[in-house]
Each structure stands twice: as C-alpha cells, then as structure tokens.
C-alpha cells in the first residue's frame, strides 16, 4: 500500500519547493481569478505516453483531491505529467471532455448519465467514470426573506415557501441539468412539497451563485462549498439544508474521462492512484487547514481559506441568526477507507430514475446497460487492490434517502418511484 502524505510531508515540500500556484505573477493570478478558463503553472513530469494529461476543475472545495495531488507532487510520484486547469462552467467541462481538450475532470457524478440520456447533452455521448472524488458537503442556500424556513425544518420550509409563492414566482438556481446540485434541489423540493412547475429553475455556474443572489436573480440556490458558506459570509442568505441531510454519504464529484483517455489505462491508473492518495491525505483532519489555504488561493477556488476550512471541518455558521451547526461524522469526505471512491452502479441507476421522476425523461432508460457502459468499476477494483484499499460490498443493495426515508432498490428502479406517487 502506498503511504499517504502526512502534514509534515506537506510542510517540507512547501518549504523546499513552494506552492506553485502561490508563486505565479500577480497579473497571471488576476486572470486566473476571472470567469475565463485558465491554466495553473505546472512542474514537469513524465507520463507513459510522453503526453501531458490535462485535468479540469471547477472552483469548488471538492476539487481538493485533484488539486492537492498536484501540489503535493503525488502525480509525479506515480509517473504522470498532469496539468490542472480552472474551467468556467460544467457545460464547458462537458464540451472539453467530449472534444478531448480535457483528458479528465473533477465533475458532477450525474453529468455522464445526464449527457448519455440526452438530458444535459447529445444522447449517446460517453463520458466514463473512473472513480468518485467526494461525498457530502453541498447545500441549499435561501434568501434572507425566507429565513423563517429555518435549518432542516421541512414543515417550516413548506409553509414559508408556499406563502411566498402565493405572491410571486420563485426562482431557484442549480449548476447543470441532471447534475448533483440539480437533483439535491429537486429532491428537496419534492420532500418539502413544492410544485416545481410553479417555480423557475435556472442554471448558474458555481462561482457566480453569490453575485447572482446579491442582485436578486433568485430566491435560493443549490451548489457546492464554499459558495454556501460565502453566501452566509456576505449576508445574502442562510444555509437551509446540507446535501448530507438529504442523502448521507451520497456520491458527489467523480473523476470523469474523455473516452479516448479512458483507454490509456497505465496513465489513468497513475492518475487514479495519485488522487486516491491525496484523498487519504485530505481525510486526515489535521491536513485540512493546509488544504484550505492552497485551494482558497485565487488560482484555484478564489475564496476565503477560513470559510473553506470551517465547512471542511464540519463547522457551519448557518447565517440568518440561526447559529452554528457542527457535523461530526458526515461533513465532506474524500476517502473514508475507500467507501467514498468506489463508483457504484446503483447510484447511477438512482440518478437516472430521478430523471424520470422529475420529467427529464418520458421513458425509463436501460438502467443496467448504461451503468455498465459508463462506470469503470473493474479498473477501479484493480487500482484499489494494488493500493490495498478495501472494496465496499454494498453496490446493488437498497439504500435510504435521509430526508424522506425513501428506499431505492437498484434491482427495481422503476418500482422504486412508486413511493413518490408514481412517475
């Protein structure tokens, strides 16, 4: 088993070589902080094909394993020459993965299924999933005028939102049709009892959520950290619910691949091993302060490190005078002994079933065929075995959604929808 980087390793590396992203000229960093795609300066390395491997990321806290594998020199350790690039939106990530401008990306777990089924792209387009990057740590922020909805209070939310809807149309934002943030928003709305057809749901890139809320473009948004925490910090809203309160330890971001790169197995395995090692490093809470400082920089997430750090540690200032809530075992996770990283076919089936439930698809897709096509489970098992990482035995077993107690049975995706009143 490879030995994960310790805090001392990180500090030693930082003092000897510096953090590349923090040492680039200020003019370059200013450009990186814009909404345009930008490339972070890299150290040279060697990959099996001699080609640089380009991995995209969106400015979100959960890009940490992809970024820290670079900053800690772990990609180099596994012999792959990786460049990480900051991207503007999930649609841009999708297009670049399909075109080959990106070899891989920190990506919404739901995107490959959304694209393949035609919800969020050209139907039949393949974006394979190599592994999961994290679980938990997303949230729904509501505007301050809805603060009576409170924190995790479904009944209060129903009353407050129905009252507001009687006076005007409400607008909520998510980040990509059929993606994780979209599903958390729609699933929450279903649990609350909000009729989605009577609201407007718009698509906004994650880093633009706060600014759009500031100018009144929406009444709430579903997004990853740090943008819920930043919304509280800037006093534009409050955290109503976190995604782990909807589905504890849910799949969130994945390492999603360009189809051609998925066939460059030796290099891909090197990338996966590096990210797995970075994931282990991140799940040591003593390392999260250092990680927050790095990814908070303008070249990466461009947000206050203390805001990133607090929610990485499960400490949530809720805003709206609601106080603080501390998550003790279900904050954002990157590894959890391998339970996070294993790509489950059952989770793919759940996402596709919800596309039917929410009207994205008129007919049930071929759940098993699509899951088998897009999830590279055999390759993950091979990599995990080489790193002595345990493989969970819960795939294709029923699981429960925390917010409403619904049970999803991957052996009967269509039947599982009946508990919501049919679909």
mmCIF file of C-alpha atoms in Angstrom:
data_model
loop_
_atom_site.group_PDB
_atom_site.id
_atom_site.type_symbol
_atom_site.label_atom_id
_atom_site.label_comp_id
_atom_site.label_asym_id
_atom_site.label_seq_id
_atom_site.Cartn_x
_atom_site.Cartn_y
_atom_site.Cartn_z
ATOM 1 C CA UNK A 1 0.000 0.000 0.000
ATOM 2 C CA UNK A 2 1.323 3.465 -0.819
ATOM 3 C CA UNK A 3 1.983 5.644 2.194
ATOM 4 C CA UNK A 4 -0.192 8.749 2.244
ATOM 5 C CA UNK A 5 1.382 12.160 2.609
ATOM 6 C CA UNK A 6 1.470 13.457 6.179
ATOM 7 C CA UNK A 7 1.202 17.045 7.357
ATOM 8 C CA UNK A 8 4.984 17.075 7.814
ATOM 9 C CA UNK A 9 5.468 15.909 4.224
ATOM 10 C CA UNK A 10 3.313 18.767 3.005
ATOM 11 C CA UNK A 11 5.125 21.409 5.045
ATOM 12 C CA UNK A 12 8.513 20.034 3.991
ATOM 13 C CA UNK A 13 7.525 20.120 0.325
ATOM 14 C CA UNK A 14 6.085 23.609 0.691
ATOM 15 C CA UNK A 15 9.233 24.981 2.309
ATOM 16 C CA UNK A 16 11.549 23.378 -0.231
ATOM 17 C CA UNK A 17 9.716 23.958 -3.462
ATOM 18 C CA UNK A 18 6.966 26.418 -2.616
ATOM 19 C CA UNK A 19 3.409 26.119 -3.754
ATOM 20 C CA UNK A 20 3.436 26.640 -7.488
ATOM 21 C CA UNK A 21 0.075 28.308 -7.667
ATOM 22 C CA UNK A 22 1.032 30.842 -4.997
ATOM 23 C CA UNK A 23 4.237 31.874 -6.716
ATOM 24 C CA UNK A 24 2.965 32.849 -10.140
ATOM 25 C CA UNK A 25 2.963 36.569 -11.015
ATOM 26 C CA UNK A 26 0.061 38.601 -9.664
ATOM 27 C CA UNK A 27 -1.062 39.606 -13.157
ATOM 28 C CA UNK A 28 -1.405 35.941 -14.088
ATOM 29 C CA UNK A 29 -3.322 35.173 -10.911
ATOM 30 C CA UNK A 30 -5.711 38.006 -11.614
ATOM 31 C CA UNK A 31 -6.515 36.386 -14.908
ATOM 32 C CA UNK A 32 -6.979 33.040 -13.176
ATOM 33 C CA UNK A 33 -9.489 34.601 -10.846
ATOM 34 C CA UNK A 34 -11.743 35.640 -13.697
ATOM 35 C CA UNK A 35 -14.604 33.532 -15.029
ATOM 36 C CA UNK A 36 -12.498 32.505 -18.024
ATOM 37 C CA UNK A 37 -10.734 29.147 -18.130
ATOM 38 C CA UNK A 38 -7.117 29.374 -17.060
ATOM 39 C CA UNK A 39 -4.205 27.045 -16.667
ATOM 40 C CA UNK A 40 -2.224 26.717 -13.439
ATOM 41 C CA UNK A 41 1.601 26.630 -13.881
ATOM 42 C CA UNK A 42 2.965 23.139 -13.504
ATOM 43 C CA UNK A 43 6.166 21.296 -12.746
ATOM 44 C CA UNK A 44 7.348 18.953 -15.458
ATOM 45 C CA UNK A 45 6.830 15.219 -15.115
ATOM 46 C CA UNK A 46 6.775 12.115 -17.229
ATOM 47 C CA UNK A 47 3.756 10.128 -18.320
ATOM 48 C CA UNK A 48 3.816 6.807 -20.077
ATOM 49 C CA UNK A 49 2.929 8.240 -23.472
ATOM 50 C CA UNK A 50 5.056 11.354 -23.042
ATOM 51 C CA UNK A 51 1.877 13.445 -23.278
ATOM 52 C CA UNK A 52 0.761 15.939 -20.679
ATOM 53 C CA UNK A 53 -2.507 14.880 -19.049
ATOM 54 C CA UNK A 54 -4.960 17.748 -18.621
ATOM 55 C CA UNK A 55 -7.483 17.557 -15.772
ATOM 56 C CA UNK A 56 -10.114 20.270 -15.457
ATOM 57 C CA UNK A 57 -11.746 21.501 -12.277
ATOM 58 C CA UNK A 58 -14.482 23.910 -11.264
ATOM 59 C CA UNK A 59 -13.777 26.323 -8.352
ATOM 60 C CA UNK A 60 -15.368 24.284 -5.580
ATOM 61 C CA UNK A 61 -13.966 22.931 -2.320
ATOM 62 C CA UNK A 62 -14.369 19.370 -3.546
ATOM 63 C CA UNK A 63 -11.769 19.885 -6.285
ATOM 64 C CA UNK A 64 -9.279 19.459 -3.420
ATOM 65 C CA UNK A 65 -8.055 15.932 -4.182
ATOM 66 C CA UNK A 66 -7.341 16.767 -7.836
ATOM 67 C CA UNK A 67 -5.519 19.979 -6.872
ATOM 68 C CA UNK A 68 -3.661 18.641 -3.828
ATOM 69 C CA UNK A 69 -2.380 15.641 -5.791
ATOM 70 C CA UNK A 70 -0.614 18.276 -7.906
ATOM 71 C CA UNK A 71 0.523 20.494 -5.057
ATOM 72 C CA UNK A 72 1.863 17.584 -3.017
ATOM 73 C CA UNK A 73 3.766 16.154 -6.003
ATOM 74 C CA UNK A 74 1.788 12.905 -5.953
ATOM 75 C CA UNK A 75 1.098 12.815 -9.700
ATOM 76 C CA UNK A 76 4.854 12.951 -10.251
ATOM 77 C CA UNK A 77 5.311 10.163 -7.715
ATOM 78 C CA UNK A 78 3.156 7.912 -9.902
ATOM 79 C CA UNK A 79 4.927 8.939 -13.103
ATOM 80 C CA UNK A 80 2.216 11.034 -14.742
ATOM 81 C CA UNK A 81 2.650 14.566 -16.069
ATOM 82 C CA UNK A 82 -0.555 16.327 -15.053
ATOM 83 C CA UNK A 83 -1.753 19.847 -15.701
ATOM 84 C CA UNK A 84 -4.813 21.060 -13.777
ATOM 85 C CA UNK A 85 -6.940 23.740 -15.413
ATOM 86 C CA UNK A 86 -9.593 26.006 -13.977
ATOM 87 C CA UNK A 87 -12.809 25.857 -16.001
ATOM 88 C CA UNK A 88 -15.700 28.309 -16.249
ATOM 89 C CA UNK A 89 -18.790 26.087 -16.094
ATOM 90 C CA UNK A 90 -19.983 22.488 -16.097
ATOM 91 C CA UNK A 91 -21.167 22.879 -19.680
ATOM 92 C CA UNK A 92 -17.622 23.869 -20.628
ATOM 93 C CA UNK A 93 -16.252 20.834 -18.792
ATOM 94 C CA UNK A 94 -18.688 18.584 -20.664
ATOM 95 C CA UNK A 95 -17.737 20.031 -24.049
ATOM 96 C CA UNK A 96 -13.999 19.831 -23.402
ATOM 97 C CA UNK A 97 -14.222 16.247 -22.186
ATOM 98 C CA UNK A 98 -16.131 15.257 -25.303
ATOM 99 C CA UNK A 99 -13.739 17.084 -27.628
ATOM 100 C CA UNK A 100 -10.588 15.816 -25.921
ATOM 101 C CA UNK A 101 -9.411 19.276 -24.825
ATOM 102 C CA UNK A 102 -9.596 17.758 -21.334
ATOM 103 C CA UNK A 103 -8.419 14.228 -20.638
ATOM 104 C CA UNK A 104 -10.297 14.088 -17.347
ATOM 105 C CA UNK A 105 -12.120 16.354 -14.943
ATOM 106 C CA UNK A 106 -13.402 16.912 -11.446
ATOM 107 C CA UNK A 107 -17.019 16.545 -12.472
ATOM 108 C CA UNK A 108 -20.590 16.152 -11.264
ATOM 109 C CA UNK A 109 -21.327 12.459 -10.709
ATOM 110 C CA UNK A 110 -24.632 12.864 -12.517
ATOM 111 C CA UNK A 111 -23.233 14.523 -15.631
ATOM 112 C CA UNK A 112 -22.273 11.363 -17.579
ATOM 113 C CA UNK A 113 -25.785 9.933 -17.138
ATOM 114 C CA UNK A 114 -27.416 13.273 -17.916
ATOM 115 C CA UNK A 115 -25.397 13.586 -21.110
ATOM 116 C CA UNK A 116 -25.825 9.972 -22.227
ATOM 117 C CA UNK A 117 -29.605 10.054 -21.773
ATOM 118 C CA UNK A 118 -29.912 13.400 -23.578
ATOM 119 C CA UNK A 119 -30.909 15.444 -20.519
ATOM 120 C CA UNK A 120 -27.757 17.561 -20.497
ATOM 121 C CA UNK A 121 -26.085 16.826 -23.820
ATOM 122 C CA UNK A 122 -26.184 14.862 -27.045
ATOM 123 C CA UNK A 123 -27.777 11.496 -26.265
ATOM 124 C CA UNK A 124 -25.363 8.592 -26.535
ATOM 125 C CA UNK A 125 -22.228 10.648 -25.828
ATOM 126 C CA UNK A 126 -19.970 8.677 -23.495
ATOM 127 C CA UNK A 127 -18.140 10.187 -20.511
ATOM 128 C CA UNK A 128 -16.735 7.268 -18.474
ATOM 129 C CA UNK A 129 -16.405 7.464 -14.682
ATOM 130 C CA UNK A 130 -13.161 6.139 -13.190
ATOM 131 C CA UNK A 131 -13.817 6.822 -9.504
ATOM 132 C CA UNK A 132 -15.619 9.071 -7.034
ATOM 133 C CA UNK A 133 -13.856 12.083 -5.549
ATOM 134 C CA UNK A 134 -16.008 13.004 -2.563
ATOM 135 C CA UNK A 135 -19.284 12.653 -0.703
ATOM 136 C CA UNK A 136 -21.409 15.221 1.163
ATOM 137 C CA UNK A 137 -20.692 18.925 1.564
ATOM 138 C CA UNK A 138 -23.143 20.591 -0.819
ATOM 139 C CA UNK A 139 -26.081 22.705 0.271
ATOM 140 C CA UNK A 140 -29.151 24.803 -0.428
ATOM 141 C CA UNK A 141 -28.932 28.490 0.413
ATOM 142 C CA UNK A 142 -32.142 30.504 0.650
ATOM 143 C CA UNK A 143 -32.515 34.290 0.603
ATOM 144 C CA UNK A 144 -32.883 36.104 3.907
ATOM 145 C CA UNK A 145 -36.562 36.884 3.372
ATOM 146 C CA UNK A 146 -37.252 33.133 3.636
ATOM 147 C CA UNK A 147 -35.331 32.733 6.916
ATOM 148 C CA UNK A 148 -38.422 31.528 8.779
ATOM 149 C CA UNK A 149 -37.872 28.256 6.922
ATOM 150 C CA UNK A 150 -35.054 27.668 9.395
ATOM 151 C CA UNK A 151 -32.433 24.945 9.262
ATOM 152 C CA UNK A 152 -33.531 21.479 8.125
ATOM 153 C CA UNK A 153 -37.139 22.268 9.011
ATOM 154 C CA UNK A 154 -39.153 20.749 6.171
ATOM 155 C CA UNK A 155 -42.559 21.733 7.536
ATOM 156 C CA UNK A 156 -41.492 25.332 8.132
ATOM 157 C CA UNK A 157 -39.975 25.470 4.644
ATOM 158 C CA UNK A 158 -43.243 24.265 3.113
ATOM 159 C CA UNK A 159 -45.257 26.948 4.878
ATOM 160 C CA UNK A 160 -42.838 29.802 4.197
ATOM 161 C CA UNK A 161 -42.263 28.944 0.538
ATOM 162 C CA UNK A 162 -45.927 28.319 -0.239
ATOM 163 C CA UNK A 163 -46.722 31.709 1.293
ATOM 164 C CA UNK A 164 -44.055 33.387 -0.846
ATOM 165 C CA UNK A 165 -45.260 31.558 -3.974
ATOM 166 C CA UNK A 166 -48.763 32.894 -3.434
ATOM 167 C CA UNK A 167 -47.391 36.396 -4.018
ATOM 168 C CA UNK A 168 -44.839 35.818 -6.790
ATOM 169 C CA UNK A 169 -42.971 33.222 -8.809
ATOM 170 C CA UNK A 170 -39.865 31.984 -7.011
ATOM 171 C CA UNK A 171 -36.612 31.270 -8.824
ATOM 172 C CA UNK A 172 -34.056 28.704 -7.728
ATOM 173 C CA UNK A 173 -30.641 28.041 -9.259
ATOM 174 C CA UNK A 174 -28.611 24.882 -9.769
ATOM 175 C CA UNK A 175 -25.461 24.231 -11.798
ATOM 176 C CA UNK A 176 -26.221 21.678 -14.561
ATOM 177 C CA UNK A 177 -29.383 19.834 -15.682
ATOM 178 C CA UNK A 178 -29.357 16.348 -14.214
ATOM 179 C CA UNK A 179 -26.241 17.046 -12.154
ATOM 180 C CA UNK A 180 -25.896 16.528 -8.431
ATOM 181 C CA UNK A 181 -26.866 20.069 -7.416
ATOM 182 C CA UNK A 182 -29.920 19.873 -9.654
ATOM 183 C CA UNK A 183 -31.022 16.617 -8.030
ATOM 184 C CA UNK A 184 -30.456 17.851 -4.474
ATOM 185 C CA UNK A 185 -32.591 20.916 -5.275
ATOM 186 C CA UNK A 186 -35.392 18.956 -6.923
ATOM 187 C CA UNK A 187 -35.344 16.172 -4.339
ATOM 188 C CA UNK A 188 -35.585 18.739 -1.537
ATOM 189 C CA UNK A 189 -38.434 20.496 -3.323
ATOM 190 C CA UNK A 190 -40.234 17.155 -3.633
ATOM 191 C CA UNK A 191 -39.752 16.414 0.076
ATOM 192 C CA UNK A 192 -40.995 19.885 1.024
ATOM 193 C CA UNK A 193 -43.969 19.575 -1.306
ATOM 194 C CA UNK A 194 -43.118 22.431 -3.655
ATOM 195 C CA UNK A 195 -44.718 22.087 -7.075
ATOM 196 C CA UNK A 196 -41.704 22.518 -9.327
ATOM 197 C CA UNK A 197 -43.753 23.532 -12.361
ATOM 198 C CA UNK A 198 -44.802 26.651 -10.479
ATOM 199 C CA UNK A 199 -41.217 27.801 -9.886
ATOM 200 C CA UNK A 200 -38.416 28.776 -12.218
ATOM 201 C CA UNK A 201 -35.230 26.706 -12.063
ATOM 202 C CA UNK A 202 -32.209 28.250 -13.762
ATOM 203 C CA UNK A 203 -28.623 27.163 -14.423
ATOM 204 C CA UNK A 204 -25.765 29.240 -12.962
ATOM 205 C CA UNK A 205 -22.037 28.289 -12.724
ATOM 206 C CA UNK A 206 -20.998 27.681 -9.095
ATOM 207 C CA UNK A 207 -18.706 30.712 -8.609
ATOM 208 C CA UNK A 208 -21.458 33.034 -9.885
ATOM 209 C CA UNK A 209 -24.146 31.944 -7.407
ATOM 210 C CA UNK A 210 -23.402 34.551 -4.750
ATOM 211 C CA UNK A 211 -23.228 37.505 -7.147
ATOM 212 C CA UNK A 212 -26.498 36.464 -8.794
ATOM 213 C CA UNK A 213 -28.217 36.209 -5.410
ATOM 214 C CA UNK A 214 -26.870 39.645 -4.490
ATOM 215 C CA UNK A 215 -28.649 41.277 -7.434
ATOM 216 C CA UNK A 216 -31.887 39.408 -6.808
ATOM 217 C CA UNK A 217 -31.812 36.929 -9.684
ATOM 218 C CA UNK A 218 -33.021 34.065 -7.496
ATOM 219 C CA UNK A 219 -34.537 33.163 -4.150
ATOM 220 C CA UNK A 220 -32.288 30.224 -3.464
ATOM 221 C CA UNK A 221 -29.536 28.091 -4.935
ATOM 222 C CA UNK A 222 -28.149 24.596 -4.713
ATOM 223 C CA UNK A 223 -24.370 24.393 -5.031
ATOM 224 C CA UNK A 224 -21.188 23.013 -3.529
ATOM 225 C CA UNK A 225 -18.978 24.683 -0.976
ATOM 226 C CA UNK A 226 -17.562 27.191 -0.443
ATOM 227 C CA UNK A 227 -20.385 29.116 -2.118
ATOM 228 C CA UNK A 228 -22.983 28.348 0.547
ATOM 229 C CA UNK A 229 -20.566 29.468 3.242
ATOM 230 C CA UNK A 230 -19.597 32.549 1.232
ATOM 231 C CA UNK A 231 -23.289 33.405 0.822
ATOM 232 C CA UNK A 232 -23.605 33.433 4.609
ATOM 233 C CA UNK A 233 -20.376 35.400 4.979
ATOM 234 C CA UNK A 234 -21.669 38.078 2.619
ATOM 235 C CA UNK A 235 -25.048 38.086 4.380
ATOM 236 C CA UNK A 236 -27.099 37.400 1.266
ATOM 237 C CA UNK A 237 -28.764 34.249 2.573
ATOM 238 C CA UNK A 238 -28.700 31.365 5.037
ATOM 239 C CA UNK A 239 -27.929 27.655 4.839
ATOM 240 C CA UNK A 240 -31.291 25.912 4.900
ATOM 241 C CA UNK A 241 -30.062 22.343 4.423
ATOM 242 C CA UNK A 242 -26.912 20.454 3.507
ATOM 243 C CA UNK A 243 -26.844 17.658 0.967
ATOM 244 C CA UNK A 244 -25.839 15.099 3.595
ATOM 245 C CA UNK A 245 -29.183 15.867 5.270
ATOM 246 C CA UNK A 246 -30.878 14.798 2.053
ATOM 247 C CA UNK A 247 -28.798 11.646 1.457
ATOM 248 C CA UNK A 248 -25.985 10.917 3.864
ATOM 249 C CA UNK A 249 -22.673 9.961 2.203
ATOM 250 C CA UNK A 250 -24.161 10.495 -1.255
ATOM 251 C CA UNK A 251 -21.935 10.445 -4.349
ATOM 252 C CA UNK A 252 -20.950 13.959 -5.361
ATOM 253 C CA UNK A 253 -17.997 14.619 -7.691
ATOM 254 C CA UNK A 254 -16.324 11.987 -9.848
ATOM 255 C CA UNK A 255 -13.218 11.654 -11.962
ATOM 256 C CA UNK A 256 -14.861 11.733 -15.384
ATOM 257 C CA UNK A 257 -12.912 10.931 -18.537
ATOM 258 C CA UNK A 258 -12.607 11.652 -22.199
ATOM 259 C CA UNK A 259 -13.424 8.355 -23.933
ATOM 260 C CA UNK A 260 -10.006 8.062 -25.616
ATOM 261 C CA UNK A 261 -8.149 8.784 -22.390
ATOM 262 C CA UNK A 262 -10.142 6.066 -20.643
ATOM 263 C CA UNK A 263 -8.301 3.602 -22.883
ATOM 264 C CA UNK A 264 -4.829 4.854 -21.836
ATOM 265 C CA UNK A 265 -5.012 2.502 -18.881
ATOM 266 C CA UNK A 266 -1.489 2.764 -17.473
ATOM 267 C CA UNK A 267 -1.574 6.571 -17.308
ATOM 268 C CA UNK A 268 -5.121 6.574 -15.988
ATOM 269 C CA UNK A 269 -4.150 4.202 -13.201
ATOM 270 C CA UNK A 270 -1.321 6.567 -12.234
ATOM 271 C CA UNK A 271 -3.763 9.470 -12.066
ATOM 272 C CA UNK A 272 -6.230 7.448 -10.001
ATOM 273 C CA UNK A 273 -3.565 6.326 -7.539
ATOM 274 C CA UNK A 274 -2.374 9.894 -7.063
ATOM 275 C CA UNK A 275 -5.895 11.170 -6.409
ATOM 276 C CA UNK A 276 -6.622 8.277 -4.046
ATOM 277 C CA UNK A 277 -3.506 9.137 -2.054
ATOM 278 C CA UNK A 278 -4.484 12.795 -1.959
ATOM 279 C CA UNK A 279 -7.955 11.705 -0.797
ATOM 280 C CA UNK A 280 -6.438 9.787 2.093
ATOM 281 C CA UNK A 281 -4.357 12.853 2.997
ATOM 282 C CA UNK A 282 -7.445 15.070 2.961
ATOM 283 C CA UNK A 283 -9.432 12.799 5.256
ATOM 284 C CA UNK A 284 -6.844 13.441 7.973
ATOM 285 C CA UNK A 285 -8.495 16.495 9.527
ATOM 286 C CA UNK A 286 -5.091 17.825 10.615
ATOM 287 C CA UNK A 287 -4.319 18.416 6.941
ATOM 288 C CA UNK A 288 -7.450 20.339 6.043
ATOM 289 C CA UNK A 289 -6.183 23.726 7.227
ATOM 290 C CA UNK A 290 -3.251 23.478 4.809
ATOM 291 C CA UNK A 291 -5.542 22.283 2.037
ATOM 292 C CA UNK A 292 -7.915 25.215 2.606
ATOM 293 C CA UNK A 293 -5.052 27.690 2.282
ATOM 294 C CA UNK A 294 -3.951 26.186 -1.011
ATOM 295 C CA UNK A 295 -7.277 25.720 -2.743
ATOM 296 C CA UNK A 296 -8.600 29.035 -1.431
ATOM 297 C CA UNK A 297 -6.000 30.875 -3.476
ATOM 298 C CA UNK A 298 -7.088 32.962 -6.448
ATOM 299 C CA UNK A 299 -5.612 30.440 -8.867
ATOM 300 C CA UNK A 300 -7.964 27.741 -7.617
ATOM 301 C CA UNK A 301 -11.247 28.403 -5.767
ATOM 302 C CA UNK A 302 -10.620 32.098 -5.016
ATOM 303 C CA UNK A 303 -12.466 32.203 -1.681
ATOM 304 C CA UNK A 304 -11.536 32.941 1.954
ATOM 305 C CA UNK A 305 -9.469 29.989 3.267
ATOM 306 C CA UNK A 306 -11.129 30.209 6.680
ATOM 307 C CA UNK A 307 -14.557 29.748 5.077
ATOM 308 C CA UNK A 308 -13.315 26.708 3.193
ATOM 309 C CA UNK A 309 -11.622 25.332 6.303
ATOM 310 C CA UNK A 310 -14.637 25.725 8.603
ATOM 311 C CA UNK A 311 -17.005 23.744 6.431
ATOM 312 C CA UNK A 312 -14.305 21.191 5.608
ATOM 313 C CA UNK A 313 -14.202 20.589 9.364
ATOM 314 C CA UNK A 314 -17.994 20.413 9.598
ATOM 315 C CA UNK A 315 -18.398 23.818 11.319
ATOM 316 C CA UNK A 316 -21.327 25.609 9.698
ATOM 317 C CA UNK A 317 -22.250 29.197 10.507
ATOM 318 C CA UNK A 318 -25.804 28.995 9.175
ATOM 319 C CA UNK A 319 -26.467 32.718 8.794
ATOM 320 C CA UNK A 320 -29.824 34.415 9.352
ATOM 321 C CA UNK A 321 -29.229 34.398 13.140
ATOM 322 C CA UNK A 322 -29.722 30.625 13.097
ATOM 323 C CA UNK A 323 -26.454 29.994 14.916
ATOM 324 C CA UNK A 324 -23.900 27.272 14.186
ATOM 325 C CA UNK A 325 -24.258 23.590 13.462
ATOM 326 C CA UNK A 326 -21.390 21.104 13.643
ATOM 327 C CA UNK A 327 -21.391 17.950 11.531
ATOM 328 C CA UNK A 328 -19.347 15.330 13.378
ATOM 329 C CA UNK A 329 -19.223 12.353 11.014
ATOM 330 C CA UNK A 330 -20.947 13.436 7.815
ATOM 331 C CA UNK A 331 -19.040 16.501 6.675
ATOM 332 C CA UNK A 332 -17.325 16.450 3.274
ATOM 333 C CA UNK A 333 -15.441 13.180 2.882
ATOM 334 C CA UNK A 334 -12.820 12.260 0.299
ATOM 335 C CA UNK A 335 -11.911 8.661 1.120
ATOM 336 C CA UNK A 336 -13.444 7.035 4.248
ATOM 337 C CA UNK A 337 -11.371 3.888 3.862
ATOM 338 C CA UNK A 338 -12.340 3.612 0.186
ATOM 339 C CA UNK A 339 -16.099 3.833 0.770
ATOM 340 C CA UNK A 340 -16.232 7.222 -0.944
ATOM 341 C CA UNK A 341 -14.173 6.446 -4.033
ATOM 342 C CA UNK A 342 -15.774 3.208 -5.233
ATOM 343 C CA UNK A 343 -18.088 4.014 -8.199
ATOM 344 C CA UNK A 344 -21.412 2.271 -7.617
ATOM 345 C CA UNK A 345 -23.734 1.265 -10.419
ATOM 346 C CA UNK A 346 -26.682 1.504 -8.042
ATOM 347 C CA UNK A 347 -26.025 5.231 -7.628
ATOM 348 C CA UNK A 348 -26.052 5.689 -11.388
ATOM 349 C CA UNK A 349 -29.428 3.968 -11.523
ATOM 350 C CA UNK A 350 -30.816 6.222 -8.803
ATOM 351 C CA UNK A 351 -29.875 9.344 -10.728
ATOM 352 C CA UNK A 352 -31.477 8.093 -13.919
ATOM 353 C CA UNK A 353 -34.647 7.101 -12.068
ATOM 354 C CA UNK A 354 -34.939 10.651 -10.774
ATOM 355 C CA UNK A 355 -34.697 11.967 -14.327
ATOM 356 C CA UNK A 356 -37.902 10.044 -14.990
ATOM 357 C CA UNK A 357 -39.486 11.235 -11.754
ATOM 358 C CA UNK A 358 -38.772 14.900 -12.479
ATOM 359 C CA UNK A 359 -39.864 14.770 -16.099
ATOM 360 C CA UNK A 360 -36.480 14.948 -17.787
ATOM 361 C CA UNK A 361 -37.136 11.559 -19.410
ATOM 362 C CA UNK A 362 -40.505 10.320 -20.649
ATOM 363 C CA UNK A 363 -39.500 6.659 -20.505
ATOM 364 C CA UNK A 364 -37.286 4.550 -18.301
ATOM 365 C CA UNK A 365 -33.772 4.158 -19.719
ATOM 366 C CA UNK A 366 -31.891 0.875 -19.844
ATOM 367 C CA UNK A 367 -30.520 1.339 -16.328
ATOM 368 C CA UNK A 368 -28.169 -1.634 -16.220
ATOM 369 C CA UNK A 369 -26.780 -1.190 -19.723
ATOM 370 C CA UNK A 370 -25.955 2.494 -19.169
ATOM 371 C CA UNK A 371 -24.419 1.916 -15.738
ATOM 372 C CA UNK A 372 -22.244 -0.889 -17.114
ATOM 373 C CA UNK A 373 -21.140 1.249 -20.041
ATOM 374 C CA UNK A 374 -20.171 4.372 -18.114
ATOM 375 C CA UNK A 375 -18.811 3.112 -14.786
ATOM 376 C CA UNK A 376 -15.294 1.646 -14.948
ATOM 377 C CA UNK A 377 -15.759 -0.470 -11.878
ATOM 378 C CA UNK A 378 -13.321 -3.231 -12.901
ATOM 379 C CA UNK A 379 -10.485 -0.749 -13.388
ATOM 380 C CA UNK A 380 -11.189 0.875 -10.029
ATOM 381 C CA UNK A 381 -11.077 -2.526 -8.322
ATOM 382 C CA UNK A 382 -7.714 -3.225 -9.960
ATOM 383 C CA UNK A 383 -6.266 0.086 -8.758
ATOM 384 C CA UNK A 384 -7.719 -0.337 -5.272
ATOM 385 C CA UNK A 385 -6.237 -3.825 -4.989
ATOM 386 C CA UNK A 386 -2.800 -2.521 -5.946
ATOM 387 C CA UNK A 387 -3.099 0.139 -3.206
ATOM 388 C CA UNK A 388 -4.591 -2.255 -0.628
ATOM 389 C CA UNK A 389 -7.813 -0.238 -0.450
ATOM 390 C CA UNK A 390 -10.948 -2.141 0.545
ATOM 391 C CA UNK A 391 -13.839 -2.505 -1.915
ATOM 392 C CA UNK A 392 -17.284 -1.872 -0.367
ATOM 393 C CA UNK A 393 -19.763 -4.733 -0.725
ATOM 394 C CA UNK A 394 -22.919 -2.618 -0.793
ATOM 395 C CA UNK A 395 -23.323 -1.977 -4.524
ATOM 396 C CA UNK A 396 -26.695 -3.050 -5.914
ATOM 397 C CA UNK A 397 -28.191 -3.160 -2.417
ATOM 398 C CA UNK A 398 -31.156 -0.949 -1.457
ATOM 399 C CA UNK A 399 -30.336 2.327 0.308
ATOM 400 C CA UNK A 400 -32.303 5.019 2.130
ATOM 401 C CA UNK A 401 -32.656 8.729 1.460
ATOM 402 C CA UNK A 402 -32.341 10.541 4.779
ATOM 403 C CA UNK A 403 -34.696 13.458 4.138
ATOM 404 C CA UNK A 404 -37.840 11.440 3.465
ATOM 405 C CA UNK A 405 -36.984 7.832 4.336
ATOM 406 C CA UNK A 406 -37.500 6.691 0.735
ATOM 407 C CA UNK A 407 -35.811 3.406 -0.172
ATOM 408 C CA UNK A 408 -34.208 2.972 -3.579
ATOM 409 C CA UNK A 409 -33.831 -0.582 -4.840
ATOM 410 C CA UNK A 410 -31.367 -0.771 -7.756
ATOM 411 C CA UNK A 411 -32.867 -4.121 -8.744
ATOM 412 C CA UNK A 412 -36.162 -2.309 -9.398
ATOM 413 C CA UNK A 413 -35.532 1.368 -10.278
ATOM 414 C CA UNK A 414 -38.934 1.859 -11.881
ATOM 415 C CA UNK A 415 -40.762 0.293 -8.954
ATOM 416 C CA UNK A 416 -38.834 2.473 -6.522
ATOM 417 C CA UNK A 417 -40.531 5.542 -7.980
ATOM 418 C CA UNK A 418 -43.962 4.342 -6.869
ATOM 419 C CA UNK A 419 -43.307 5.529 -3.305
ATOM 420 C CA UNK A 420 -43.260 9.113 -4.629
ATOM 421 C CA UNK A 421 -46.734 8.727 -6.062
ATOM 422 C CA UNK A 422 -45.706 7.182 -9.392
ATOM 423 C CA UNK A 423 -43.733 8.597 -12.288
#
